[in-house]
Short mmCIF file of C-alpha atoms in Angstrom, two decimals:
data_model
loop_
_atom_site.label_atom_id
_atom_site.label_comp_id
_atom_site.label_asym_id
_atom_site.label_seq_id
_atom_site.Cartn_x
_atom_site.Cartn_y
_atom_site.Cartn_z
CA UNK A 9 7.97 50.53 38.02
CA UNK A 10 10.34 47.59 38.59
CA UNK A 11 10.53 45.00 35.78
CA UNK A 12 8.46 41.85 36.21
CA UNK A 13 10.57 38.91 37.42
CA UNK A 14 9.47 35.39 37.52
CA UNK A 15 9.33 34.09 41.06
CA UNK A 16 12.13 31.58 41.82
CA UNK A 17 9.83 28.83 42.99
CA UNK A 18 7.64 29.26 39.95
CA UNK A 19 10.66 28.98 37.64
CA UNK A 20 11.77 25.83 39.46
CA UNK A 21 8.30 24.41 39.18
CA UNK A 22 8.23 25.13 35.46
CA UNK A 23 11.65 23.56 34.97
CA UNK A 24 10.52 20.55 36.98
CA UNK A 25 7.48 20.19 34.79
CA UNK A 26 9.60 20.31 31.63
CA UNK A 27 12.08 17.75 32.95
CA UNK A 28 9.38 15.41 34.19
CA UNK A 29 7.68 15.72 30.79
CA UNK A 30 10.99 14.62 29.30
CA UNK A 31 10.88 11.48 31.44
CA UNK A 32 7.33 10.81 30.29
CA UNK A 33 8.40 11.27 26.68
CA UNK A 34 11.32 8.91 27.24
CA UNK A 35 8.92 6.27 28.53
CA UNK A 36 6.71 6.74 25.47
CA UNK A 37 9.81 6.38 23.32
CA UNK A 38 10.46 3.02 24.99
CA UNK A 39 7.11 1.75 23.76
CA UNK A 40 7.77 2.68 20.14
CA UNK A 41 11.36 1.44 19.96
CA UNK A 42 12.06 -1.34 17.45
CA UNK A 43 11.52 -4.77 18.96
CA UNK A 44 15.22 -5.83 18.72
CA UNK A 45 16.22 -2.73 20.70
CA UNK A 46 13.54 -3.47 23.30
CA UNK A 47 14.77 -7.04 23.52
CA UNK A 48 18.34 -5.82 23.94
CA UNK A 49 17.37 -3.55 26.83
CA UNK A 50 15.34 -6.32 28.48
CA UNK A 51 18.14 -8.84 28.12
CA UNK A 52 20.70 -6.41 29.52
CA UNK A 53 18.54 -5.71 32.58
CA UNK A 54 17.80 -9.39 33.15
CA UNK A 55 21.48 -10.20 32.86
CA UNK A 56 22.62 -7.54 35.32
CA UNK A 57 20.31 -5.87 37.84
CA UNK A 58 17.66 -8.58 37.83
CA UNK A 59 20.01 -11.55 37.62
CA UNK A 60 20.11 -12.18 41.40
CA UNK A 61 16.33 -12.53 41.52
CA UNK A 62 16.26 -14.94 38.59
CA UNK A 63 19.07 -16.91 40.15
CA UNK A 64 17.10 -17.08 43.42
CA UNK A 65 14.05 -18.52 41.69
CA UNK A 66 16.14 -20.97 39.74
CA UNK A 67 17.89 -22.18 42.91
CA UNK A 68 14.63 -22.44 44.84
CA UNK A 69 13.01 -24.32 42.00
CA UNK A 70 15.85 -26.81 41.84
CA UNK A 71 15.87 -27.27 45.61
CA UNK A 72 12.11 -27.79 45.70
CA UNK A 73 12.24 -30.36 42.97
CA UNK A 74 15.11 -32.19 44.60
CA UNK A 75 13.25 -32.27 47.90
CA UNK A 76 9.76 -33.14 46.76
CA UNK A 77 10.09 -35.16 43.61
CA UNK A 78 12.92 -37.45 44.54
CA UNK A 79 10.64 -40.45 44.85
CA UNK A 80 9.01 -39.72 41.52
CA UNK A 81 12.40 -39.28 39.91
CA UNK A 82 13.54 -42.57 41.40
CA UNK A 83 10.47 -44.27 39.95
CA UNK A 84 11.10 -42.72 36.54
CA UNK A 85 14.73 -43.76 36.71
CA UNK A 86 13.71 -47.33 37.51
CA UNK A 87 11.27 -47.33 34.59
CA UNK A 88 13.94 -45.98 32.26
CA UNK A 89 16.42 -48.62 33.36
CA UNK A 90 13.78 -51.28 32.83
CA UNK A 91 12.99 -49.93 29.38
CA UNK A 92 16.64 -49.84 28.43
CA UNK A 93 17.10 -53.38 29.69
CA UNK A 94 14.30 -54.66 27.48
CA UNK A 95 15.33 -52.65 24.43
CA UNK A 96 19.05 -53.28 24.53
CA UNK A 97 18.73 -56.39 22.39
CA UNK A 98 16.55 -54.55 19.88
CA UNK A 99 19.14 -51.78 19.67
CA UNK A 100 21.93 -54.22 19.03
CA UNK A 101 19.85 -56.02 16.41
CA UNK A 102 18.99 -52.72 14.72
CA UNK A 103 22.65 -51.67 14.62
CA UNK A 104 23.59 -55.06 13.16
CA UNK A 105 20.94 -54.81 10.43
CA UNK A 106 21.97 -51.24 9.60
CA UNK A 107 25.55 -52.36 9.31
CA UNK A 108 24.47 -55.17 6.97
CA UNK A 109 22.54 -52.70 4.81
CA UNK A 110 25.38 -50.17 5.06
CA UNK A 111 23.04 -47.50 6.48
CA UNK A 112 24.38 -44.54 8.45
CA UNK A 113 23.64 -44.52 12.18
CA UNK A 114 20.52 -42.47 12.76
CA UNK A 115 20.81 -39.88 15.49
CA UNK A 116 17.76 -39.15 17.61
CA UNK A 117 16.13 -35.78 18.08
CA UNK A 118 18.17 -33.40 20.20
CA UNK A 119 16.52 -32.17 23.37
CA UNK A 120 17.86 -29.80 25.98
CA UNK A 121 16.24 -29.96 29.39
CA UNK A 122 15.59 -26.66 31.14
CA UNK A 123 13.95 -25.17 34.20
CA UNK A 124 11.04 -22.85 33.46
CA UNK A 125 10.91 -19.69 35.54
CA UNK A 126 7.87 -17.43 35.61
CA UNK A 127 8.66 -13.78 36.46
CA UNK A 128 5.27 -13.04 38.04
CA UNK A 129 5.48 -9.33 37.23
CA UNK A 130 2.87 -7.23 35.44
CA UNK A 131 3.02 -7.59 31.66
CA UNK A 132 5.00 -10.82 31.83
CA UNK A 133 1.99 -13.11 31.51
CA UNK A 134 2.24 -15.87 28.91
CA UNK A 135 6.03 -15.96 28.99
CA UNK A 136 8.68 -17.77 30.95
CA UNK A 137 12.43 -17.82 31.25
CA UNK A 138 14.59 -20.86 30.64
CA UNK A 139 18.04 -21.48 32.09
CA UNK A 140 19.47 -22.62 28.76
CA UNK A 141 20.64 -20.48 25.87
CA UNK A 142 22.67 -20.38 22.69
CA UNK A 143 25.62 -22.04 24.44
CA UNK A 144 23.37 -25.09 24.90
CA UNK A 145 22.33 -25.08 21.26
CA UNK A 146 19.03 -23.28 21.77
CA UNK A 147 17.92 -20.87 19.06
CA UNK A 148 14.91 -18.66 18.33
CA UNK A 149 11.71 -20.53 17.35
CA UNK A 150 12.82 -23.81 18.93
CA UNK A 151 9.73 -25.62 20.26
CA UNK A 152 9.36 -26.13 24.00
CA UNK A 153 7.64 -29.31 25.15
CA UNK A 154 6.76 -31.08 28.38
CA UNK A 155 5.92 -34.72 28.98
CA UNK A 156 2.26 -33.98 28.21
CA UNK A 157 2.85 -32.10 24.96
CA UNK A 158 3.53 -28.68 23.46
CA UNK A 159 4.20 -25.77 25.82
CA UNK A 160 5.32 -22.99 23.45
CA UNK A 161 8.39 -21.76 21.63
CA UNK A 162 11.56 -19.79 22.19
CA UNK A 163 11.23 -16.07 21.51
CA UNK A 164 14.59 -14.60 22.59
CA UNK A 165 17.92 -16.31 23.19
CA UNK A 166 20.84 -15.18 25.31
CA UNK A 167 24.10 -17.05 25.84
CA UNK A 168 22.89 -18.89 28.95
CA UNK A 169 19.19 -18.16 29.16
CA UNK A 170 16.27 -17.66 26.89
CA UNK A 171 12.77 -16.26 26.89
CA UNK A 172 9.89 -18.39 25.70
CA UNK A 173 6.20 -17.82 25.19
CA UNK A 174 3.56 -20.38 26.02
CA UNK A 175 0.33 -21.26 24.24
CA UNK A 176 -1.68 -18.63 26.14
CA UNK A 177 0.26 -15.89 24.34
CA UNK A 178 -1.80 -13.97 21.73
CA UNK A 179 0.94 -14.57 19.14
CA UNK A 180 0.75 -18.35 19.53
CA UNK A 181 -0.53 -20.30 16.54
CA UNK A 182 0.29 -23.81 15.37
CA UNK A 183 -0.78 -25.93 12.46
CA UNK A 184 -2.32 -29.15 13.77
CA UNK A 185 -3.86 -32.34 12.52
CA UNK A 186 -5.75 -35.27 13.89
CA UNK A 187 -3.78 -38.44 14.58
CA UNK A 188 -5.10 -40.06 11.41
CA UNK A 189 -3.82 -37.02 9.44
CA UNK A 190 -7.28 -36.61 7.88
CA UNK A 191 -8.13 -33.16 9.24
CA UNK A 192 -5.88 -30.13 9.44
CA UNK A 193 -6.46 -26.78 11.14
CA UNK A 194 -4.85 -23.90 12.97
CA UNK A 195 -4.85 -23.88 16.76
CA UNK A 196 -4.65 -20.47 18.39
CA UNK A 197 -4.90 -19.06 21.89
CA UNK A 198 -8.17 -17.48 22.94
CA UNK A 199 -7.97 -15.46 26.16
CA UNK A 200 -10.74 -15.81 28.71
CA UNK A 201 -12.06 -13.22 31.12
CA UNK A 202 -9.75 -14.72 33.71
CA UNK A 203 -6.38 -16.29 32.98
CA UNK A 204 -7.66 -19.66 34.16
CA UNK A 205 -10.17 -19.49 31.33
CA UNK A 206 -7.53 -19.23 28.60
CA UNK A 207 -8.23 -21.88 26.00
CA UNK A 208 -7.18 -23.01 22.58
CA UNK A 209 -9.38 -22.91 19.55
CA UNK A 210 -9.05 -24.99 16.42
CA UNK A 211 -10.19 -23.08 13.37
CA UNK A 212 -10.34 -23.61 9.65
CA UNK A 213 -12.14 -26.96 9.80
CA UNK A 214 -14.42 -27.61 6.81
CA UNK A 215 -18.11 -27.48 7.72
CA UNK A 216 -18.83 -31.08 6.75
CA UNK A 217 -15.93 -32.45 8.80
CA UNK A 218 -17.01 -33.35 12.29
CA UNK A 219 -14.53 -33.91 15.09
CA UNK A 220 -15.54 -35.87 18.16
CA UNK A 221 -14.76 -34.67 21.70
CA UNK A 222 -11.60 -36.32 22.97
CA UNK A 223 -9.97 -36.54 19.57
CA UNK A 224 -6.24 -35.89 19.87
CA UNK A 225 -4.56 -33.07 17.95
CA UNK A 226 -0.86 -33.08 17.16
CA UNK A 227 1.35 -30.65 15.28
CA UNK A 228 1.23 -31.20 11.54
CA UNK A 229 4.80 -30.15 10.80
CA UNK A 230 3.64 -27.50 8.35
CA UNK A 231 5.27 -24.13 8.81
CA UNK A 232 8.73 -25.48 9.66
CA UNK A 233 8.61 -24.31 13.28
CA UNK A 234 7.05 -27.24 15.08
CA UNK A 235 8.03 -30.78 14.14
CA UNK A 236 5.21 -33.13 13.22
CA UNK A 237 3.61 -35.15 15.98
CA UNK A 238 3.81 -33.08 19.15
CA UNK A 239 0.63 -33.41 21.16
CA UNK A 240 -1.23 -30.08 21.36
CA UNK A 241 -4.51 -31.04 23.01
CA UNK A 242 -7.84 -32.76 22.61
CA UNK A 243 -11.10 -31.60 21.08
CA UNK A 244 -13.47 -30.35 23.78
CA UNK A 245 -16.56 -29.08 21.99
CA UNK A 246 -17.86 -27.18 19.00
CA UNK A 247 -17.08 -23.48 19.39
CA UNK A 248 -18.44 -21.77 16.31
CA UNK A 249 -19.77 -22.30 12.83
CA UNK A 250 -19.32 -19.68 10.16
CA UNK A 251 -22.09 -19.31 7.59
CA UNK A 252 -22.27 -23.02 6.93
CA UNK A 253 -18.80 -23.37 5.49
CA UNK A 254 -16.38 -23.56 8.43
CA UNK A 255 -16.27 -24.87 11.97
CA UNK A 256 -14.20 -24.04 15.03
CA UNK A 257 -13.63 -26.28 18.03
CA UNK A 258 -12.55 -25.60 21.58
CA UNK A 259 -9.43 -27.56 22.42
CA UNK A 260 -8.41 -28.75 25.85
CA UNK A 261 -4.67 -28.06 25.99
CA UNK A 262 -2.34 -30.97 26.62
CA UNK A 263 -0.25 -28.87 28.99
CA UNK A 264 -1.47 -26.63 31.78
CA UNK A 265 1.26 -24.03 31.53
CA UNK A 266 0.87 -22.67 35.05
CA UNK A 267 2.17 -25.86 36.58
CA UNK A 268 5.12 -26.43 34.26
CA UNK A 269 8.48 -26.23 35.99
CA UNK A 270 10.68 -28.39 33.79
CA UNK A 271 10.60 -28.52 30.01
CA UNK A 272 12.52 -29.80 27.03
CA UNK A 273 13.67 -27.58 24.19
CA UNK A 274 13.81 -29.36 20.84
CA UNK A 275 17.00 -28.08 19.29
CA UNK A 276 17.05 -30.25 16.17
CA UNK A 277 18.81 -33.33 15.00
CA UNK A 278 22.51 -32.65 14.54
CA UNK A 279 21.81 -29.23 13.10
CA UNK A 280 18.80 -30.35 11.08
CA UNK A 281 15.28 -29.50 12.24
CA UNK A 282 13.40 -32.38 13.78
CA UNK A 283 10.63 -33.37 11.45
CA UNK A 284 8.80 -36.29 13.04
CA UNK A 285 8.05 -36.83 16.70
CA UNK A 286 4.74 -38.65 16.53
CA UNK A 287 6.17 -41.71 18.24
CA UNK A 288 6.95 -39.73 21.40
CA UNK A 289 3.32 -38.87 22.15
CA UNK A 290 1.65 -41.78 20.41
CA UNK A 291 -0.83 -43.90 22.34
CA UNK A 292 0.63 -47.31 23.25
CA UNK A 293 -0.44 -50.08 20.94
CA UNK A 294 -3.12 -52.34 22.47
CA UNK A 295 -1.64 -55.63 23.55
CA UNK A 296 -2.86 -58.68 21.68
CA UNK A 297 -4.66 -61.29 23.70
CA UNK A 298 -2.67 -64.53 23.72
CA UNK A 299 -4.42 -67.32 21.95
CA UNK A 300 -5.13 -70.09 24.37
CA UNK A 301 -5.53 -73.56 22.95
CA UNK A 302 -8.56 -75.42 24.24
CA UNK A 303 -7.73 -77.75 27.06
CA UNK A 304 -4.66 -75.86 28.24
CA UNK A 305 -5.05 -73.84 31.44
CA UNK A 306 -3.42 -70.38 31.23
CA UNK A 307 -0.74 -69.76 33.84
CA UNK A 308 -2.31 -67.31 36.31
CA UNK A 309 1.09 -66.00 37.43
CA UNK A 310 2.32 -65.07 33.98
CA UNK A 311 -1.01 -63.70 32.73
CA UNK A 312 -1.24 -60.05 33.80
CA UNK A 313 2.50 -59.42 33.76
CA UNK A 314 3.59 -56.76 31.29
CA UNK A 315 6.45 -57.20 28.89
CA UNK A 316 8.40 -54.46 30.66
CA UNK A 317 8.14 -56.13 34.04
CA UNK A 318 8.89 -59.61 32.74
CA UNK A 319 11.84 -58.29 30.75
CA UNK A 320 13.22 -56.51 33.79
CA UNK A 321 12.74 -59.57 35.97
CA UNK A 322 14.34 -61.94 33.47
CA UNK A 323 17.21 -59.50 32.97
CA UNK A 324 17.80 -59.23 36.69
CA UNK A 325 17.61 -62.99 37.13
CA UNK A 326 20.07 -63.50 34.26
CA UNK A 327 22.37 -60.92 35.77
CA UNK A 328 22.21 -62.52 39.19
CA UNK A 329 22.85 -65.95 37.69
CA UNK A 330 25.85 -64.66 35.75
CA UNK A 331 27.18 -62.87 38.85
CA UNK A 332 26.83 -65.99 40.97
CA UNK A 333 28.54 -68.14 38.38
CA UNK A 334 25.39 -70.04 37.56
CA UNK A 335 24.39 -71.62 34.30
CA UNK A 336 24.13 -69.16 31.35
CA UNK B 9 5.17 12.58 56.65
CA UNK B 10 8.50 12.49 58.43
CA UNK B 11 10.91 10.86 56.03
CA UNK B 12 13.71 9.83 58.39
CA UNK B 13 16.61 7.48 57.61
CA UNK B 14 14.53 4.40 58.47
CA UNK B 15 11.80 5.52 56.09
CA UNK B 16 14.28 5.97 53.24
CA UNK B 17 15.96 2.67 54.00
CA UNK B 18 12.59 0.92 53.73
CA UNK B 19 11.70 2.79 50.52
CA UNK B 20 15.02 1.83 48.93
CA UNK B 21 14.64 -1.81 49.99
CA UNK B 22 11.05 -2.14 48.77
CA UNK B 23 11.84 -2.57 45.03
CA UNK B 24 14.36 -5.27 45.92
CA UNK B 25 11.78 -6.99 48.11
CA UNK B 26 9.25 -6.69 45.26
CA UNK B 27 11.46 -8.53 42.79
CA UNK B 28 12.63 -11.00 45.41
CA UNK B 29 9.05 -11.98 46.27
CA UNK B 30 7.52 -11.86 42.79
CA UNK B 31 10.43 -13.10 40.69
CA UNK B 32 12.73 -14.84 43.17
CA UNK B 33 10.10 -16.64 45.23
CA UNK B 34 7.53 -16.73 42.43
CA UNK B 35 4.83 -15.32 44.70
CA UNK B 36 3.15 -13.33 41.91
CA UNK B 37 0.11 -11.33 42.98
CA UNK B 38 0.19 -12.95 46.42
CA UNK B 39 2.87 -10.41 47.29
CA UNK B 40 1.76 -6.77 47.40
CA UNK B 41 3.03 -4.46 44.68
CA UNK B 42 5.96 -3.07 46.65
CA UNK B 43 7.27 -1.33 43.54
CA UNK B 44 4.22 0.93 43.33
CA UNK B 45 4.24 1.38 47.08
CA UNK B 46 7.89 2.49 47.09
CA UNK B 47 7.24 4.89 44.25
CA UNK B 48 4.15 6.43 45.81
CA UNK B 49 5.92 6.94 49.12
CA UNK B 50 9.08 8.35 47.54
CA UNK B 51 7.10 10.64 45.23
CA UNK B 52 5.66 12.49 48.23
CA UNK B 53 9.17 13.36 49.36
CA UNK B 54 10.95 13.97 46.05
CA UNK B 55 10.78 16.75 43.50
CA UNK B 56 8.67 16.07 40.42
CA UNK B 57 11.71 15.54 38.19
CA UNK B 58 13.41 13.12 40.52
CA UNK B 59 10.19 11.26 41.17
CA UNK B 60 9.63 10.90 37.42
CA UNK B 61 13.18 9.58 37.01
CA UNK B 62 12.65 7.03 39.77
CA UNK B 63 9.34 5.98 38.22
CA UNK B 64 10.96 5.57 34.84
CA UNK B 65 13.77 3.43 36.27
CA UNK B 66 11.49 1.18 38.31
CA UNK B 67 9.08 0.78 35.41
CA UNK B 68 11.91 -0.16 33.09
CA UNK B 69 12.99 -2.89 35.50
CA UNK B 70 9.46 -4.32 35.51
CA UNK B 71 9.36 -4.08 31.71
CA UNK B 72 12.40 -6.32 31.42
CA UNK B 73 9.98 -9.25 31.78
CA UNK B 74 7.43 -7.98 29.31
CA UNK B 75 7.39 -8.87 25.63
CA UNK B 76 4.21 -7.42 24.23
CA UNK B 77 3.88 -4.31 26.34
CA UNK B 78 7.45 -3.15 26.69
CA UNK B 79 7.50 0.40 28.05
CA UNK B 80 3.98 0.25 29.47
CA UNK B 81 5.23 -0.11 33.04
CA UNK B 82 7.83 2.63 32.55
CA UNK B 83 5.19 5.01 31.24
CA UNK B 84 2.71 4.08 33.97
CA UNK B 85 5.13 4.52 36.84
CA UNK B 86 6.56 7.76 35.41
CA UNK B 87 3.11 9.31 35.14
CA UNK B 88 2.19 7.99 38.57
CA UNK B 89 5.36 9.45 40.07
CA UNK B 90 4.66 12.86 38.57
CA UNK B 91 1.09 12.75 39.85
CA UNK B 92 2.21 11.53 43.27
CA UNK B 93 4.77 14.29 43.55
CA UNK B 94 2.24 16.92 42.53
CA UNK B 95 -0.13 15.84 45.30
CA UNK B 96 2.22 17.57 47.74
CA UNK B 97 1.00 20.88 46.39
CA UNK B 98 -2.63 19.84 46.56
CA UNK B 99 -2.87 17.82 49.77
CA UNK B 100 -0.79 18.19 52.89
CA UNK B 101 -2.27 15.22 54.65
CA UNK B 102 -0.19 13.49 57.28
CA UNK B 103 -2.79 11.21 58.75
CA UNK B 104 -3.22 7.46 58.46
CA UNK B 105 -6.54 7.89 56.69
CA UNK B 106 -4.98 10.23 54.15
CA UNK B 107 -2.21 7.77 53.31
CA UNK B 108 -4.69 4.93 53.15
CA UNK B 109 -6.63 6.87 50.53
CA UNK B 110 -3.52 8.15 48.74
CA UNK B 111 -1.98 4.69 48.39
CA UNK B 112 -5.29 3.11 47.39
CA UNK B 113 -6.04 5.66 44.69
CA UNK B 114 -2.42 5.73 43.50
CA UNK B 115 -2.27 1.97 43.21
CA UNK B 116 -5.65 1.82 41.46
CA UNK B 117 -4.43 4.43 38.97
CA UNK B 118 -1.39 2.25 38.32
CA UNK B 119 -3.68 -0.58 37.23
CA UNK B 120 -5.83 1.79 35.18
CA UNK B 121 -2.98 3.52 33.31
CA UNK B 122 -1.25 0.22 32.60
CA UNK B 123 -4.51 -1.24 31.33
CA UNK B 124 -4.93 1.68 28.92
CA UNK B 125 -1.39 1.70 27.52
CA UNK B 126 -0.68 -2.05 27.58
CA UNK B 127 -2.35 -2.63 24.23
CA UNK B 128 -5.05 -4.88 22.93
CA UNK B 129 -2.99 -8.07 23.05
CA UNK B 130 -2.18 -7.90 26.75
CA UNK B 131 -5.36 -6.19 27.89
CA UNK B 132 -7.96 -8.21 29.78
CA UNK B 133 -11.56 -7.22 30.40
CA UNK B 134 -11.92 -3.72 31.85
CA UNK B 135 -14.51 -4.79 34.40
CA UNK B 136 -12.40 -7.61 35.67
CA UNK B 137 -9.18 -5.55 35.94
CA UNK B 138 -10.53 -2.21 37.12
CA UNK B 139 -13.36 -3.42 39.34
CA UNK B 140 -12.00 -6.68 40.74
CA UNK B 141 -8.23 -6.95 40.48
CA UNK B 142 -7.38 -3.27 40.93
CA UNK B 143 -9.46 -2.56 44.07
CA UNK B 144 -8.24 -5.73 45.78
CA UNK B 145 -4.60 -5.16 44.85
CA UNK B 146 -4.82 -1.49 45.78
CA UNK B 147 -6.36 -2.22 49.16
CA UNK B 148 -3.56 -4.70 49.79
CA UNK B 149 -0.93 -2.07 48.90
CA UNK B 150 -2.64 0.63 50.98
CA UNK B 151 -2.89 -1.50 54.12
CA UNK B 152 0.70 -2.76 53.86
CA UNK B 153 1.92 0.75 53.09
CA UNK B 154 0.24 2.30 56.10
CA UNK B 155 1.56 -0.44 58.35
CA UNK B 156 5.07 0.23 57.04
CA UNK B 157 4.67 3.97 57.58
CA UNK B 158 3.53 3.37 61.14
CA UNK B 159 6.38 0.94 61.75
CA UNK B 160 9.00 3.34 60.45
CA UNK B 161 7.52 6.25 62.39
CA UNK B 162 6.97 8.27 59.21
CA UNK B 163 3.33 8.61 60.15
CA UNK B 164 2.02 8.78 63.67
CA UNK B 165 -1.49 7.63 64.44
CA UNK B 166 -3.76 10.50 65.47
CA UNK B 167 -4.70 10.65 69.18
CA UNK B 168 -8.44 10.51 69.84
#
């Protein structure tokens, strides 16, 4: 009787099964690798094979913004020029007073502007890529903000790009306070059934402290990650009460992360962490009504004019007069 | 399926198109999942080992954008590739209706496996993912896949 031999196709099939099992095991190994190794692999792939696709989105984003928002940018530029024109005298006065008091010149908070790119692939929800990295002064845990308020924070940093997570990420948590600094609590992400339903929840509020809808929450500065004063959101409604000793509130986020295309990364103040940014998101002070003496008619033309507009106008007029050789 | 040069050219280009549409143009779910489509088509033509290797590589690329569930896409696509390759031994379908079903089920499984392995932090509601997102996305992939197969001549429509 001839010896039993394994059929060639069966042996191949068995070998194929073993090798394919090895691939499956390798993929399982990927999931249990230490996070720094995973980050290294991700960064290497993003910097090589996937770089053209990221570059494409970055270029398209820039082109779109240049094409669509040019009018808005022009308006913002005009406003900035106007603001600078009105504040130039204050700046000079401040510098003079500091010199008199022998105070060191105070540097402002350091921001780096960046384009936010969303990968749009499975598993990449709640994160975005930025086109700035360690070469621009960005480091891990730097806060990311938009004009409306807090967006998230930097998670990984490469030389020229970085990876950030937004407030919808399950790891997101920030210590917040009300504007009057009376109430403190932790704001965390709470995922909805659909991504559009992602919300923030403020927890840890004492039971006998009531917050009104619309009340503004800003970062408290505790925890050394987020500077104090960045707008996080506004109270929406009561979410939960726990056994009569604690309350939680739904918070309407200040920033809708899906629509964010440009952000600022707060990189610190000459190497020091920024500690106070309340003034950047503070509500403008209500203007005082001018006191009108009885019997004097208020000038209707000068009444509704804002300080910014009048300052700009007077500055322009002064500039034109000086240019034309008129009286100073 | 007749995997001619045009078929392979399309299969090789599909992952590039996937990343171009989803990452480059920011289309997100508006673009069909060409990565899964390429894998499912290639798996029918490749040996199990090679298919698994391709699945691992494509999944790893997708994982490059994932923080919390790194490796979940690699695992999902590797398992899917092995399963897709094994279907050759079970089904020898060459018809449009077969590929419509094959791509639909394969794509739905991709959603399901990823949902299971992605972890609690990334996972959304099962009903929403498996009964709403997955069927719609899978139908999209199946229809686009069959149209591509017809266009490349890999599958010929049956005469009535």
